[in-house]
Structure formats: structure tokens, C-alpha cells
Coordinates of C-alpha atoms in Angstrom, one line a residue:
X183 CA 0.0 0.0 0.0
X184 CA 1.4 3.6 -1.1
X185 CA 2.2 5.5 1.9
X186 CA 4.3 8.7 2.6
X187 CA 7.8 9.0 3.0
X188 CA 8.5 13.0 2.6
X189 CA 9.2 13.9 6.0
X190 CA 7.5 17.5 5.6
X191 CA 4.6 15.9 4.1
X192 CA 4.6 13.4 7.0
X193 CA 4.8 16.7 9.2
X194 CA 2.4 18.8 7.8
X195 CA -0.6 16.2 8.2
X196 CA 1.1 14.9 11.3
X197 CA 0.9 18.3 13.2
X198 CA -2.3 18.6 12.4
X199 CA -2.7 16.9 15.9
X200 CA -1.1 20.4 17.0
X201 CA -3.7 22.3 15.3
X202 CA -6.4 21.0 16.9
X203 CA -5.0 22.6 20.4
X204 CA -4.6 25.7 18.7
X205 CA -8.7 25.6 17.4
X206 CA -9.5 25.0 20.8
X207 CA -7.4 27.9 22.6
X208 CA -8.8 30.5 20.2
X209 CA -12.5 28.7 19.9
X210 CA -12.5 30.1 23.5
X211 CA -10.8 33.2 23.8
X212 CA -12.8 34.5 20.8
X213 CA -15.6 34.8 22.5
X214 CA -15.0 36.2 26.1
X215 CA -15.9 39.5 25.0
X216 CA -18.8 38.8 22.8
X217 CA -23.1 39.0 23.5
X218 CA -23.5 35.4 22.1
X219 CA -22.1 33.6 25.1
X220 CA -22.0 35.8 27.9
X221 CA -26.0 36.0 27.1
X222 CA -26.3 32.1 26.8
X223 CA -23.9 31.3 29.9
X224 CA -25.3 33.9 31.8
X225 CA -22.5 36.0 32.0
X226 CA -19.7 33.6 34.0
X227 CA -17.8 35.5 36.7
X228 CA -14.3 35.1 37.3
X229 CA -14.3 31.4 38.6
X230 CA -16.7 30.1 36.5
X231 CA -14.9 31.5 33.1
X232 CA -11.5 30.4 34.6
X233 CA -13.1 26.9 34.7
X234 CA -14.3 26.8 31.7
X235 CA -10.9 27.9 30.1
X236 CA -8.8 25.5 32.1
X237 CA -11.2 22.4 31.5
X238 CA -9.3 21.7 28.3
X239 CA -6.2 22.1 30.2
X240 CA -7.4 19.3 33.0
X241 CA -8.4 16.9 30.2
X242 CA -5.0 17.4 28.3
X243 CA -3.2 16.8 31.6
X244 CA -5.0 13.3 31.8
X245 CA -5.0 12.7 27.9
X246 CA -0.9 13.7 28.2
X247 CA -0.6 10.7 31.3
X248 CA -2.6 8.6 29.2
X249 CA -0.3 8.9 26.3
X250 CA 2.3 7.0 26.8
X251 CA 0.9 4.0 28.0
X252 CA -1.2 4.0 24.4
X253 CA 1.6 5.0 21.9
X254 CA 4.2 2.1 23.5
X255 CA 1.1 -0.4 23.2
X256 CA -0.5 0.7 20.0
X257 CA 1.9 2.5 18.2
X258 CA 2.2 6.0 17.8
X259 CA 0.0 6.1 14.4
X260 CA -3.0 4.3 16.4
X261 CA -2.7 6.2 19.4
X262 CA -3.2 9.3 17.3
X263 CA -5.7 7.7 15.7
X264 CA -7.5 7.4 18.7
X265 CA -7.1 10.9 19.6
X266 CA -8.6 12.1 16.7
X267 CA -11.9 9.8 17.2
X268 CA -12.2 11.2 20.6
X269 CA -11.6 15.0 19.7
X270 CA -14.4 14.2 17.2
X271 CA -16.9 13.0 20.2
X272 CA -15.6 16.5 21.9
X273 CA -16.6 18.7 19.1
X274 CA -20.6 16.6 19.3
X275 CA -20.5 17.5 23.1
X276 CA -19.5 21.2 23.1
X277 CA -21.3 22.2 19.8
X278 CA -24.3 21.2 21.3
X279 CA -23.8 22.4 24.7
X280 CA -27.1 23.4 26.7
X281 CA -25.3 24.9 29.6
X282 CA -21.8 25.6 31.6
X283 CA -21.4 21.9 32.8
X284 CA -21.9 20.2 29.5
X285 CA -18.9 22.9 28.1
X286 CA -16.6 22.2 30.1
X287 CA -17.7 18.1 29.5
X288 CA -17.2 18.7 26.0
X289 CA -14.0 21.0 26.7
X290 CA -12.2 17.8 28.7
X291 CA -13.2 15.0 26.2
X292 CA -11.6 17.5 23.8
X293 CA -8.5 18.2 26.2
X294 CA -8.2 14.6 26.7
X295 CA -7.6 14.2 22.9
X296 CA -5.1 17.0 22.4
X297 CA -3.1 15.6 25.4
X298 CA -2.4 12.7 23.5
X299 CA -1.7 14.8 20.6
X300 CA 0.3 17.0 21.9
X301 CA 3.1 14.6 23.3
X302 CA 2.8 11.7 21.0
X303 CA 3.1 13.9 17.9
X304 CA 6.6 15.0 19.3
X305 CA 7.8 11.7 19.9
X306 CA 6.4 10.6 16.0
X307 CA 8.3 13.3 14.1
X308 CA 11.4 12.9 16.5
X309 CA 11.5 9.4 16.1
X310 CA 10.9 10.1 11.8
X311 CA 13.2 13.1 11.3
X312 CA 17.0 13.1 10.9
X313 CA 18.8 15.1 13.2
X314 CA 20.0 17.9 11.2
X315 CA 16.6 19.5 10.6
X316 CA 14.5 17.5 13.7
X317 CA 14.4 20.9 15.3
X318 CA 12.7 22.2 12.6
X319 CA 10.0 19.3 11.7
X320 CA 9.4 19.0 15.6
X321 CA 9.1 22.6 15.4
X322 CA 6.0 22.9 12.9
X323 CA 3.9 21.0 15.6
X324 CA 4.0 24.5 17.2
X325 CA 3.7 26.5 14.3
X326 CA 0.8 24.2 13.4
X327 CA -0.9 25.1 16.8
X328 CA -0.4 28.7 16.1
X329 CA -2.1 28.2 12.4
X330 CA -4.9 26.3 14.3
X331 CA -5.1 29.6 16.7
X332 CA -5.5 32.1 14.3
X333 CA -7.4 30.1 11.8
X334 CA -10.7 29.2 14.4
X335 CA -10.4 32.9 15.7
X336 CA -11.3 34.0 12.5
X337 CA -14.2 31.8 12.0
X338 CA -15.4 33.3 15.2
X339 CA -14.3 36.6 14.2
X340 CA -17.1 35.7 11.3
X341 CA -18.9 33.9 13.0
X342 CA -19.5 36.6 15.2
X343 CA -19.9 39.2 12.6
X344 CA -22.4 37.3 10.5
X345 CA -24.3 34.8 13.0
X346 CA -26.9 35.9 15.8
X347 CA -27.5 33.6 19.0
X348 CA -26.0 30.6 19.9
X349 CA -25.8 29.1 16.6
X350 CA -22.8 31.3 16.2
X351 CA -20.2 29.7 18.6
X352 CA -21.6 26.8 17.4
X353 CA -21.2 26.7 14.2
X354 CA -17.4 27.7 15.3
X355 CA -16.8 25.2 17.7
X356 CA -18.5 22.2 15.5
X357 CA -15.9 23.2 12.6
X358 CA -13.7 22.5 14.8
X359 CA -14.0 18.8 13.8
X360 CA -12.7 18.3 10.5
X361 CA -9.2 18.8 11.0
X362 CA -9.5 15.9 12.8
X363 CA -11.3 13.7 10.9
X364 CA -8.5 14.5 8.0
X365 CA -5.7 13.7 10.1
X366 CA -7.8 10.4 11.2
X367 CA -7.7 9.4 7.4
X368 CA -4.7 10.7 6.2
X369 CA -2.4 8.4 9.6
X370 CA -3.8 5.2 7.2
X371 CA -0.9 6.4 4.4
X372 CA 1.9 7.1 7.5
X373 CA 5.0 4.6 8.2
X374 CA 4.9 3.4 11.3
X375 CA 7.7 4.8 13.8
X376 CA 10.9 2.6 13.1
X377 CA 11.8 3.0 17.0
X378 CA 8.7 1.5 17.7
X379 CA 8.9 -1.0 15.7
X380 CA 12.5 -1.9 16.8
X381 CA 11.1 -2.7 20.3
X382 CA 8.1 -4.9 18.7
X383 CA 11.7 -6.8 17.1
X384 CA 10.1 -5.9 13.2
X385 CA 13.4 -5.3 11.9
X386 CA 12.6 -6.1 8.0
X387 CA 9.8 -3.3 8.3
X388 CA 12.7 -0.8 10.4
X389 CA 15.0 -1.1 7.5
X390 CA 12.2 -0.1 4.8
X391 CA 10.7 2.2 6.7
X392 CA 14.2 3.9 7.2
X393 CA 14.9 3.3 3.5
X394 CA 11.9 5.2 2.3
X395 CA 12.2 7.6 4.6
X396 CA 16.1 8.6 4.1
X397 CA 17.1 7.0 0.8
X398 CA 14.7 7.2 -1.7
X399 CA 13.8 3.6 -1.1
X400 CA 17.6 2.2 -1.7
X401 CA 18.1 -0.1 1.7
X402 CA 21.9 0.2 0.9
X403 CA 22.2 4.1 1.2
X404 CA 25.2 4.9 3.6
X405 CA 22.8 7.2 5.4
X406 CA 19.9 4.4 6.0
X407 CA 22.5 1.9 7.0
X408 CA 24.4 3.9 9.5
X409 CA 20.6 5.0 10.9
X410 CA 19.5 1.6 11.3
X411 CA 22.5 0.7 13.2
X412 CA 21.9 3.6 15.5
X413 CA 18.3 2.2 16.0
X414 CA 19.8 -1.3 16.4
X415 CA 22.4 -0.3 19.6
X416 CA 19.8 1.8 21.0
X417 CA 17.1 -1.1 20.6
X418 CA 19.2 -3.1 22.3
X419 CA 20.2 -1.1 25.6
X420 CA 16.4 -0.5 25.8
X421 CA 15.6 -4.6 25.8
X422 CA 17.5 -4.8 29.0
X423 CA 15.5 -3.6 30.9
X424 CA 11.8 -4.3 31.9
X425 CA 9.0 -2.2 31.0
X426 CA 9.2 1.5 32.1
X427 CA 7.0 3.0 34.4
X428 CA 6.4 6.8 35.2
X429 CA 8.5 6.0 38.4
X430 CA 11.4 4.9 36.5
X431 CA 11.4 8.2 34.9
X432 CA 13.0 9.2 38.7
X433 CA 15.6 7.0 38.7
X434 CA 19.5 6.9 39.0
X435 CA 20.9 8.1 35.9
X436 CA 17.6 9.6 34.3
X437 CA 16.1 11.8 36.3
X438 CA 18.3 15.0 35.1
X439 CA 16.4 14.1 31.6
X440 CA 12.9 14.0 33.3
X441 CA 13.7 17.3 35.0
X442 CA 14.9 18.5 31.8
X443 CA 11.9 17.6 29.7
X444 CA 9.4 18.1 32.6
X445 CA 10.7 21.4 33.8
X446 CA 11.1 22.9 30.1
X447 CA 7.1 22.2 29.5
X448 CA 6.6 23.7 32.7
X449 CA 8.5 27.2 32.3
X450 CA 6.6 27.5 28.9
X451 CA 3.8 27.8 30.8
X452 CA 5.2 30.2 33.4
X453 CA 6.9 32.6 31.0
X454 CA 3.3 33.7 30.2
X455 CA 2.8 32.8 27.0
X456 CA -1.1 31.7 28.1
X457 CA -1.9 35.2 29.4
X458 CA -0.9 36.1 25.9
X459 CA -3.0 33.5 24.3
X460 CA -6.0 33.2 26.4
X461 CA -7.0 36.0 27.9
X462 CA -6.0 38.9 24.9
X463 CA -9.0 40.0 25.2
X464 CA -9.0 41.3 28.5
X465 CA -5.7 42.3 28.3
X466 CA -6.7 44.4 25.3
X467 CA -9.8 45.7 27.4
X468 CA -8.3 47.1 30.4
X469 CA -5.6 49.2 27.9
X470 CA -9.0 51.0 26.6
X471 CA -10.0 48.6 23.3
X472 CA -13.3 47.5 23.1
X473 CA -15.9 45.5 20.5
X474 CA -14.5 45.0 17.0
X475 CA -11.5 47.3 17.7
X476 CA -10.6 44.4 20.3
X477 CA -11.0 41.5 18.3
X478 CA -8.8 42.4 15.5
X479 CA -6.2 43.7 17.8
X480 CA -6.3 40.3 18.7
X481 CA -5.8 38.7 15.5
X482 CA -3.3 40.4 14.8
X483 CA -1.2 39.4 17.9
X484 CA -2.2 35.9 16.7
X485 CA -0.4 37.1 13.4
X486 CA 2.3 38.1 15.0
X487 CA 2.6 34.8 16.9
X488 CA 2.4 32.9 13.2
X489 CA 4.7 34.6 11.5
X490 CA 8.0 35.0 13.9
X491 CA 7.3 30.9 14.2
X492 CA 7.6 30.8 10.9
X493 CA 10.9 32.7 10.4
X494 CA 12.8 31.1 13.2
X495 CA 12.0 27.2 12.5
X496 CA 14.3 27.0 9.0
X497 CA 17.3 28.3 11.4
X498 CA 16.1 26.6 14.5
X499 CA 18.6 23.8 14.4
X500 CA 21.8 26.4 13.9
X501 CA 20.8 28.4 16.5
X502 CA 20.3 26.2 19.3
X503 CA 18.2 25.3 21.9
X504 CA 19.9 26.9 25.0
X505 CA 20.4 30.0 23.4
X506 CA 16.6 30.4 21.9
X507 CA 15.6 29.0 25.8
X508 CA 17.7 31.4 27.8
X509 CA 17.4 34.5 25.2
X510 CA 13.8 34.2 25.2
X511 CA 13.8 34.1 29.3
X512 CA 16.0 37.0 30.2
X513 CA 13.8 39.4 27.2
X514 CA 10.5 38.4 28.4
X515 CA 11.5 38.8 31.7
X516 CA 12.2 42.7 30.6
X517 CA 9.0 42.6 29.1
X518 CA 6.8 41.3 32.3
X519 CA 8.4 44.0 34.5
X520 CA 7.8 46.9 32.1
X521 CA 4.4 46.1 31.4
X522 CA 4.3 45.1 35.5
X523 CA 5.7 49.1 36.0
X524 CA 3.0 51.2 33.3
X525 CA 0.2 49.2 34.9
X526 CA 1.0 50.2 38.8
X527 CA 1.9 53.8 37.5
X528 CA -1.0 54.9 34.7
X529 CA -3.3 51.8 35.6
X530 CA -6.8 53.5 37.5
X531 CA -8.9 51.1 39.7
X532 CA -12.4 50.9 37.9
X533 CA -15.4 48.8 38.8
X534 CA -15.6 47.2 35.6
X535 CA -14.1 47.7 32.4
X536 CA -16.5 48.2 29.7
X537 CA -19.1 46.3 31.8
X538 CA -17.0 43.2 32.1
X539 CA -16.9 43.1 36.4
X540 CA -13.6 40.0 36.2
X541 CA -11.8 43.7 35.4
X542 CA -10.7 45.9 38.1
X543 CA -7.8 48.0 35.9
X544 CA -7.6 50.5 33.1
X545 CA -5.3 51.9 31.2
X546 CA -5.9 54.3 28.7
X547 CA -4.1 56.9 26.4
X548 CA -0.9 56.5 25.6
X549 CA 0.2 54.2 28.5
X550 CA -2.6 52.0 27.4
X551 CA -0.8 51.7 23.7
X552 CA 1.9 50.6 25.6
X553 CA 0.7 47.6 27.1
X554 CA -0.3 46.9 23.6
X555 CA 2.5 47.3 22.3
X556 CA 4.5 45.4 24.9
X557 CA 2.1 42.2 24.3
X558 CA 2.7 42.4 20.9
X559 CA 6.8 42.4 21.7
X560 CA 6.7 40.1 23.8
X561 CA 4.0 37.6 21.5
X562 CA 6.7 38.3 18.6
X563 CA 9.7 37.0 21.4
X564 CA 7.4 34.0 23.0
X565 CA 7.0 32.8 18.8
X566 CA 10.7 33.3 18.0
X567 CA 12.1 31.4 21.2
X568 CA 10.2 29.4 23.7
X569 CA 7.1 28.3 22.3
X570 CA 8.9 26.0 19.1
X571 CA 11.7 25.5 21.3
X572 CA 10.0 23.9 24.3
X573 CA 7.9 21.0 22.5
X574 CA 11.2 20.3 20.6
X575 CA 13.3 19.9 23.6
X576 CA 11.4 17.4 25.7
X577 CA 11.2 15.2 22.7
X578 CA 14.7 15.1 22.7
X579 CA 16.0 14.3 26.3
X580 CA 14.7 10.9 26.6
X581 CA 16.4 7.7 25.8
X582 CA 14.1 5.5 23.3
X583 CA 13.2 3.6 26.6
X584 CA 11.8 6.4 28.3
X585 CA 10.5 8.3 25.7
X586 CA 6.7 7.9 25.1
X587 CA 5.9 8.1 28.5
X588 CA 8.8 10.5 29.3
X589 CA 7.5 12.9 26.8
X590 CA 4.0 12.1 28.1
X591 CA 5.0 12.9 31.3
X592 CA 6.3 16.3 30.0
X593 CA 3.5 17.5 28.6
X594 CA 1.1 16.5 31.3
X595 CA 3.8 19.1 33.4
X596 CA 3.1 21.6 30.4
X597 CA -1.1 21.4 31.1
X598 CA -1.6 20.8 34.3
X599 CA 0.3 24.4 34.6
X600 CA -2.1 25.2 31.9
X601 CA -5.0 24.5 33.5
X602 CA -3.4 26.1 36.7
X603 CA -3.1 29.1 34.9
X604 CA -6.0 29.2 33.1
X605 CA -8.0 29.0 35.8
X606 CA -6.5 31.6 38.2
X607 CA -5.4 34.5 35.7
X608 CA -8.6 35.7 35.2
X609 CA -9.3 36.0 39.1
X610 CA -5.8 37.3 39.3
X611 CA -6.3 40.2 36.8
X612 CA -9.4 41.1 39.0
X613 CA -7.7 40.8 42.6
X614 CA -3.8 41.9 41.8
X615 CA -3.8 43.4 38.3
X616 CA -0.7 44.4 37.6
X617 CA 1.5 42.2 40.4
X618 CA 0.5 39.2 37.7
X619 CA 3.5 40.2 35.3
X620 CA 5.7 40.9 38.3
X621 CA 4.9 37.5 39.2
X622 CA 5.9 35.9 35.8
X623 CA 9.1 38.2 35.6
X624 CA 10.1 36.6 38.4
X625 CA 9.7 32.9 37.1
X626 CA 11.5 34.4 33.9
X627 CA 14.3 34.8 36.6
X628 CA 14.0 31.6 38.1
X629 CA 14.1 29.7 34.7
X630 CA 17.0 31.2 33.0
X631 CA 19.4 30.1 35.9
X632 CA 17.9 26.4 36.0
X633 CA 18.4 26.8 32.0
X634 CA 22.1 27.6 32.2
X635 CA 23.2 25.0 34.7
X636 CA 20.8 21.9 33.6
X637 CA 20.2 21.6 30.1
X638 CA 22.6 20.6 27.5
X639 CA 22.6 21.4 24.2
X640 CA 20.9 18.8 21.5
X641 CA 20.2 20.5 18.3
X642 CA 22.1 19.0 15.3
X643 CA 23.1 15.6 17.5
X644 CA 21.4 12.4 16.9
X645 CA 19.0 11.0 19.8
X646 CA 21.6 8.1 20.6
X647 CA 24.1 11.0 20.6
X648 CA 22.1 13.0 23.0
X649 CA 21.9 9.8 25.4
X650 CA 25.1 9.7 25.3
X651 CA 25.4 13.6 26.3
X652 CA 23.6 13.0 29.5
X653 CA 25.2 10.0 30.5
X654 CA 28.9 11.6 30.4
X655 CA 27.8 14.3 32.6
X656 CA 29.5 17.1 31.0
X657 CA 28.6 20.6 32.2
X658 CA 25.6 21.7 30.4
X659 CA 27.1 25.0 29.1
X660 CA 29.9 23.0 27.5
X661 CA 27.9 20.5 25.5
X662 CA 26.9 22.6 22.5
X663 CA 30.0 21.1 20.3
X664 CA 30.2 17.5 21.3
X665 CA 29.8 14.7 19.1
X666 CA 28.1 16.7 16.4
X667 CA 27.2 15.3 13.1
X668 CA 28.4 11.3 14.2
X669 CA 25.9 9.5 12.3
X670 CA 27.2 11.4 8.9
X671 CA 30.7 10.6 9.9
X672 CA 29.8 7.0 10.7
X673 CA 27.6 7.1 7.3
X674 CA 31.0 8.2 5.5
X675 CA 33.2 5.2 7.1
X676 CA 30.5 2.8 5.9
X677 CA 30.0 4.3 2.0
X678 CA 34.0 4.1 2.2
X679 CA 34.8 0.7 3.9
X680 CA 32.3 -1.3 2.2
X681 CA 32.1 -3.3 4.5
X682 CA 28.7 -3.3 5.5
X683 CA 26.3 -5.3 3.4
X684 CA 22.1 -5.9 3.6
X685 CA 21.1 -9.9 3.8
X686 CA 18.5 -11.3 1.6
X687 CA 16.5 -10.8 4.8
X688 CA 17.2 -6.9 4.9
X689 CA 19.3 -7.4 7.9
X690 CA 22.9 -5.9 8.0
X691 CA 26.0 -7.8 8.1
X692 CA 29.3 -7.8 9.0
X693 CA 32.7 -9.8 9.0
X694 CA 33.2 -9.8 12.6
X695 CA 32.0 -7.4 15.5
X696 CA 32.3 -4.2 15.8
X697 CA 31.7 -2.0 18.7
X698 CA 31.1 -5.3 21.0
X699 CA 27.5 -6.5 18.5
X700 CA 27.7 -9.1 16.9
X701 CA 26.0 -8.2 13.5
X702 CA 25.4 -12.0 12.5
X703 CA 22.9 -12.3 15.3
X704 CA 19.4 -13.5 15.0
X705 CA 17.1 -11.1 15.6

């Protein structure tokens, strides 16, 4: 059966399972501001709106603990699969929602699905993509989230213009579906992932898979070869031990690569990027915007978010990740505390702003243009640095072992600090205003230390090279030039040597041993 083998085709469908978090952020945040659904949800106050925000947050957090335990037993194509089936359901339950509690049902069966989405998708590409442009395929899963955001907040934005009642958000939230239901179909033309499939001891289906995906189909290609013994050693370590637990994730020798992955998921949340993404509207409100004026102010932050994604993913593997992770920190830490100081100095305490009672701050004038301003900046930094950067990294940490539910694990950190700050920010812009940013400068801080001390650098190295990385315990500011580019070196001995041959049986060969394998086993 005819199946793809460009990796950017494979990624483009592939993150649509990214897009579908972005539909839901923005199939949200659209309409905080808007008559439709403050009228048919009786106008939620703080706590009740922060719920309903951060109920896709709580279902992603299980979906994301969920994960792992599905990709390692199913496969990561079925697993996603499965996602998409139950983001379908989601979609029924929401678009026909009668009142608050059937939202936020519908918003967790929903969460549920992206959670799986959102780490499994990582792991997929990871485990697809060679390691000179991984960064940049892992990358689009973001990108594709931030396509998915500013695509559904314009069918709102139309939605809203052109629909009366409640058949406006849902229409919006029901269209929410199809992406979906095309990524459902389109998994049936993926490859499986060859690292799953080297744990499952398929080795004739590794080697084609790998061929197709890295030499045109030729099994002999240097570069397929040298990749499939990479996949072969690592296979191997990972047999000798029993199946992995979350616990495991804890122990001697890997828990500086859980902390790693989980803590880098977690600072993504507490940098602020969800105070930019969720709650623009009220943002925009309190600096004096208002009605249409509001929502396209919004889109166009969404824009901005888009398009500096976009430039920095074809360079994202040159740059590196601790310099995009620590960059980004210490600037939007500048950020926080300016906006932090034109709020406590122009802000005036209000009542409400424009009748919405959550908002106890306004800034207006030119101070007001500020803040705007300063989210923009700031939504422009977040795309450019931290929010590719972040997914990329925790898929990268883990040994093959470890790494569906070590990934899983990450992003369950990454939403249950969603849903932690989904749920408290809107209370918090009503009962400290303007401390909120000092509060997120302050983890900005926090993050770029733990940065500099803890996490080595991984772009341009293979995942066995990374492994091997952690396990030498060199200082992580010292690790961005080690071993790079071994599996092309390695790919050179083998196109010179000739050495190494491929079996009737698609297996590799060799006269002897080498590196303590015995290539004539039987696997």
C-alpha cells in the first residue's frame, strides 16, 4: 500500500494533531468578550470562566498521562488515531452544549484528545526526522498550533460578525472537527515509527521504513545503514530492561532528563505565553480597546505569533536550543516588568471595564498603547524562542526507553500548569492586576538560571548522541559542540569501507564485530 515517505509531508498532516489545540485555545478566547455567550452562559464570573478555560487544560493533563501508556502499546500512528476519534466526540458535546457543565464536559473529552496529541506527535516526528533539521520538523507541531489559533479565531471573528444567537459559537466550535477527521484518514498512508517498531523486534519493516524515509527507497544508502544501526544499539540497551514505568522516569541516571523535559514544559507555561494566548481579550480591554477594535487587535497578535514561528523554524537547528531557551527568558522577563511598571503607575482602579466586572484595571491613552505594544513584543519573542523550542526539547532528552511516556509525562507538566493558569489568571487580573506580570518576571528569573546549569545542548546531534550527552555528565554549558554530526561521519566510514552489506532478509552484516554487537545475530 502507497504510503508517505516525505518527511514534511509526513509533518504537515502529522501536526495537524497540534492544530487542533490551537482551534481550541482561540474557539475560546474568541468569544469572552462577545453578547453570544455571555448571554447564553449567563454572564460567568471570574471562577466560572476560569473553569471553563482551564477544562481543556485538565483533560489534556490526563490525555498527556494517558499517552504513553497508548503509543508504546498501539503504536504511535494508532494512538493518534484514537485521539482524533475522541476530539471528534468533543466537538458533538461542546457544539451542542445546553449549559456551563456540558462545556466544560465537552472541553475535557476534547483536552483529553489533544493531550495525547500534543506529546505523542513529538515523539512521531522525533522518532521520523534526521537530526539535522529535527528541530525544525518538531518545530512545525508548534507552528501548526499557532495556524490552528489564528485560523478558528477568525471563523469566530465571522462567525460573530455574521451569526446571531448561539448558533454562532456553534457553528465555530463544531468546525472544529474536520481537522480531525482528516488527520484520522490521512495516519492510514503514514509509516509506522521505526523505533517502535524496533522494540516490537520488526526489523525487516525498520530497515524499509528507514529506506523510504532517508534513501529514496535504496536499503543500501550509507545514510539508511548507519541510521539503522543507530536504532539497532539503541534497541538493544532498551531490551535490557523491563518495561518502564512513570517511576522509572526518577531514577539513578535519568532523572536529570525527566527534569529537563518536565521542567522545560513547565517554564513555557510560566513565562506567560497563556496570558498572551488566552486571555488577549481582557488584556486588550483594560488598555481601553473595546468591540471589533478588540478582536482584531487580537488577530493580529495571533499574526504576530504565526509569522515569527515561521521565520525562526528553518534556522532553528543552527541556533540552538539553550540560546533560543535562555534569550527568550531573560527578554521576556524585561518585558513582564515593564508592562508590570505602566500598569502600577497609569493603571486607574475601575469597577468594571467596559461592563465586564472579572476587570478591576484600566489603562488608557498612551500608557494603554503601551501595554499593547508590549504584548505584541513580547507575543513576537514567545513565537521566536520558547514556544517551538519547548515541545522540541522534551522530545529530545529521553532515551528510546523512556521516551513515550517520558515525553507524556512532560507535557502532562506543560497542562496541568495550563489549567493552573488558566483558571487563576482571570481571578488574578481582577484581585492583583498588575502584580500578575511581576509574578511571571520573576519565574522568567527563576528559569533562566535552572536553564544555564541543567540543560545541554541537543540541536544538530542524533537521539543516541544525545543519550550519550547526558550520561557523560559534562557541564551543560559546554555541550553545544560535542559529538556533532556522528551518524554522517559513521555514514561516510560505511559508503567508504564497504564493509557493510544488507542480507537477503534486509538485515545488516558484517565480518566480525564491531563495537562489542555481533552483527550475525538473529534477531
Amino acid at each position: 500500500m502507497y504510503r508517505f515517505s516525505n518527511i514534511y509531508v509526513l509533518a504537515a498532516f502529522g501536526t495537524i494533531g497540534g492544530a487542533l489545540f490551537g482551534f481550541d485555545v482561540s474557539s475560546m478566547s474568541a468569544w469572552l468578550d462577545t453578547e453570544q455567550y455571555l448571554t447564553y452562559f449567563n454572564h460567568p464570573n471570574s471562577n466560572v470562566q476560569g473553569g471553563i478555560t482551564a477544562s481543556m487544560s485538565g483533560g489534556s493533563f490526563i490525555g498527556a498521562i494517558a499517552a504513553g501508556f497508548l503509543a508504546d502499546k498501539l503504536g504511535r500512528k494508532l494512538a493518534l488515531q484514537v485521539a482524533c476519534a475522541i476530539f471528534v466526540v468533543g466537538c458533538a458535546v461542546v457544539c451542542s452544549a445546553q449549559n456551563v457543565a456540558q462545556l466544560i464536559v465537552g472541553r475535557m473529552i476534547n483536552g483529553f484528545a489533544i493531550g495525547i496529541c500534543s506529546s505523542q506527535v513529538c515523539v512521531y516526528l522525533a522518532e521520523l526526522a534526521p537530526s539535522n533539521i529535527r528541530g525544525r520538523i518538531v518545530g512545525i507541531q508548534q507552528w501548526s498550533i499557532e495556524w490552528g489559533i489564528l485560523i478558528m479565531y477568525l471563523i469566530c471573528y465571522g462567525c460573530i460578525q455574521g451569526v446571531s444567537g448561539p448558533a454562532a459559537f456553534r457553528i465555530s466550535w463544531g468546525v472544529q472537527a474536520i481537522p480531525a477527521i482528516i488527520l484520522f484518514f490521512a495516519l492510514f498512508l503514514f509509516p509506522e515509527s521505526p523505533r517502535w517498531l524496533a522494540g516490537r523486534e520488526r526489523w525487516e519493516e525498520v530497515l524499509q521504513i528507514l529506506a523510504e524515509l532517508h534513501g529514496n527507497g535504496d536499503r543500501n544508502d550509507p545514510i539508511v545503514l548507519a541510521e539503522y544501526e543507530e536504532v539497532r544499539e539503541a534497541q538493544r540497551i532498551a531490551a535490557e530492561s523491563k518495561n518502564v514505568g512513570f517511576f522509572d522516569l526518577f531514577g539513578p541516571g535519568i532523572w536529570p532528563r525527566t527534569l529537563a523535559g518536565t521542567s522545560v514544559q513547565m517554564w513555557q507555561q510560566l513565562l506567560g505565553g497563556n496570558v498572551a494566548m488566552y486571555y488577549v481579550v481582557y488584556i486588550f480591554q483594560m488598555a481601553g480597546l473595546s468591540g471589533n477594535t478588540n478582536l482584531y487587535s487580537s488577530a493580529i497578535q495571533y499574526v504576530i505569533f504565526l509569522v515569527t514561528t515561521g521565520l525562526v523554524l528553518p534556522f532553528i537547528d543552527r541556533i540552538g536550543r539553550r540560546q533560543l531557551l535562555i534569550g527568550g527568558a531573560l527578554i521576556c522577563m524585561c518585558l513582564h516588568y515593564a508592562t508590570a511598571a505602566i500598569m502600577a503607575t497609569y493603571g486607574k482602579p475601575v469597577d468594571n471595564v467596559f461592563g465586564n466586572e472579572n476587570l478591576k484595571l484600566e489603562i488608557t491613552g498612551t500608557p494603554g498603547k503601551a501595554v499593547i505594544a508590549l504584548s505584541y513584543i513580547f507575543t513576537g519573542i514567545y513565537g521566536l524562542t520558547w514556544a517551538p523550542t519547548g515541545w522540541i526539547y522534551c522530545s529530545e532528552v529521553f532515551p528510546l526507553k523512556y521516551r513515550a511516556k517520558g515525553v507524556g509525562l512532560s507535557a502532562a507538566t506543560n497542562w496541568i500548569f495550563n489549567f493552573a493558569l488558566a483558571y487563576f489568571l482571570p481571578a488574578s487580573f481582577k484581585n492583583i492586576t498588575w502584580m500578575t506580570y511581576i509574578i511571571f518576571g520573576v519565574f522568567c528569573t527563576v528559569m533562566t538560571i535552572q536553564i544555564f546549569f541543567t540543560y545541554p545542548e541537543t540541536a544538530m546531534k542524533t537521539l543516541e548522541e544525545i543519550d550519550a550527552i547526558f550520561d557523560s555528565k559534562i557541564p551543560a554549558w559546554r555541550t553545544a559542540k560535542v559529538q556533532e554530526h556522528a551518524l554522517e561521519a559513521r555514514a561516510q566510514n560505511i559508503s567508504k569501507t564497504g564493509a557493510m552489506r544488507t542480507d537477503s532478509d534486509g538485515f545488516n552484516e558484517k565480518d566480525g564485530e564491531k563495537d562489542g554487537v555481533d552483527r550475525k545475530e538473529v534477531v
